[in-house]
Amino acid sequence: MPVRIPEYVQEILRRLEGAGYEAWCVGGAVRDALLGLEPGDWDVTTSAPPEAVLSLFAPHALPTGLRHGTVTVGGGHGVEVTTFRRDGDYLDNRHPDHVEFTGSLTEDLARRDFTVNAVAVNLRGETADPFGGQADLRAHVLRAVGEPEKRFQEDALRILRGLRFASRLGFAIAPDTAAAIRRCAPLLRHIAPERILVELTGILCGGHVLDVLLDYPDVLGVFMPEILPCVGFDQHSVYHCYDVWEHTARAVAAARPLPVLRYAMLFHDLGKPGTFVLDEEGRGHFYGHWRRSVPLAEAIMERLRFDNQSKKTILTLVERHDAPLNLSEKSVRRGLARYGEETLRLLVEVKRADNLAQAEPYRDRQQLISQWEDLLDVVLQSGECFSLRQLAVRGGDLTALGLRGPAVGEALNELLEQVIDEKLPNDRGILLEYVRSCIHKR
Ligand code: ATP
Ligand code: MG
């Protein structure tokens, strides 16, 4: 597939060449374009020193990473233009202690992580590919540039970048690269949690996540040891034809690639090994395993610095993933009152994915899940009351009756519960009368 370079990037290449420098597109955009995928951000590598790039593109150039030779050019699109460089020694398994600029494109490509990310293309469509990246792209192979073990020791984040590319592209990891990934995995302990989280999210949301989860639990277990007891754990259950980890991996892959959903599936059964019991007939049970999954999931999310909103949603989904679905409007209204529509709809997806990862004969649960979702639509469309916003009584009504402070909120919630449970109609007169009688009784 020829690489079609967008006009705004061509403009940058032309100006650099016009000033007598070499200029090439490189990295993920070239890789994706060669694969016929929609390229993301374009990166340019050039023999021009950073100061020359800054002055050539002033005032539309920002020194975003001068120490590493990176200047961001352009307004809306923001192309990263980086000077050919050679990395110094790596002292902390992540950052080179210094970088040196070089006149050699090949040296610049040699510092890059994988061969498929080390192909360069210029204005005339010529390619520079000293490490066989195009052949690897054709063969769907992910291979480290140079000596794999050394490259992962230099920067351990490359391990997770590799798994992310494998998950996204569906490429096989070359055997010596895969072996080095496993050997170097303990070095991930030196990587900042925020970095790990970004890559892990990418891994989980890839279209080929199943293979990565099945092949590399030991790598992920370096920073999530909570998953390790699940690997190979036999469920002794007719519902399950897979061990806990394979079920988990299949459940992740069966969910829509939305981070909160994929994380909820990754965490949902973490509590299973710790709650396993065998009954007299030799059947396995995991009573209340979700209760045990919640703190394990929470510990992982704390360590990896999840944002509070995602953490809250994911914990609700983990906690409720196994809760029975009661086909009554009352139960739907209760769910809406407690969790809101958005989370309930995610919970429906969690239940679907969980079931799709169970043994084939038990897939008829999908029907029950769909019926419950239909009921959710009915309740939402009917305008029935399931939140304080729809309650026929407001806080002001209660202060008029003499309630003050926290008593107002408590009374509103009590009224909402009565209405949801159909013990009282959502009628202002009747609700106020009820409050009056309660005040009287006190
Ligand atoms: P994405 O599609 O996620 O943007 P990408 O390959 O473009 O993937 P970037 O982080 O944008 O990744 O980096 C651009 C290029 O810089 C990579 O293709 C690779 O050549 C090089 N690179 C990035 N990070 C590293 C690293 N940690 N070690 C070596 N080379 C790297
Ligand atoms: Mg990129």
XYZ file of N, CA and C and ligand atoms in Angstrom, residues 28-29 41 43, ligand 2:
13
model
N 4.298 5.515 13.865
C 2.992 4.862 13.814
C 2.159 5.191 12.584
N 2.248 6.450 12.105
C 1.413 6.823 10.964
C 1.874 6.088 9.703
N -1.460 10.271 14.515
C -0.578 11.442 14.453
C 0.654 11.153 13.602
N 4.515 11.773 12.525
C 5.793 12.192 13.092
C 6.787 12.366 11.951
Mg 2.078 8.019 17.132
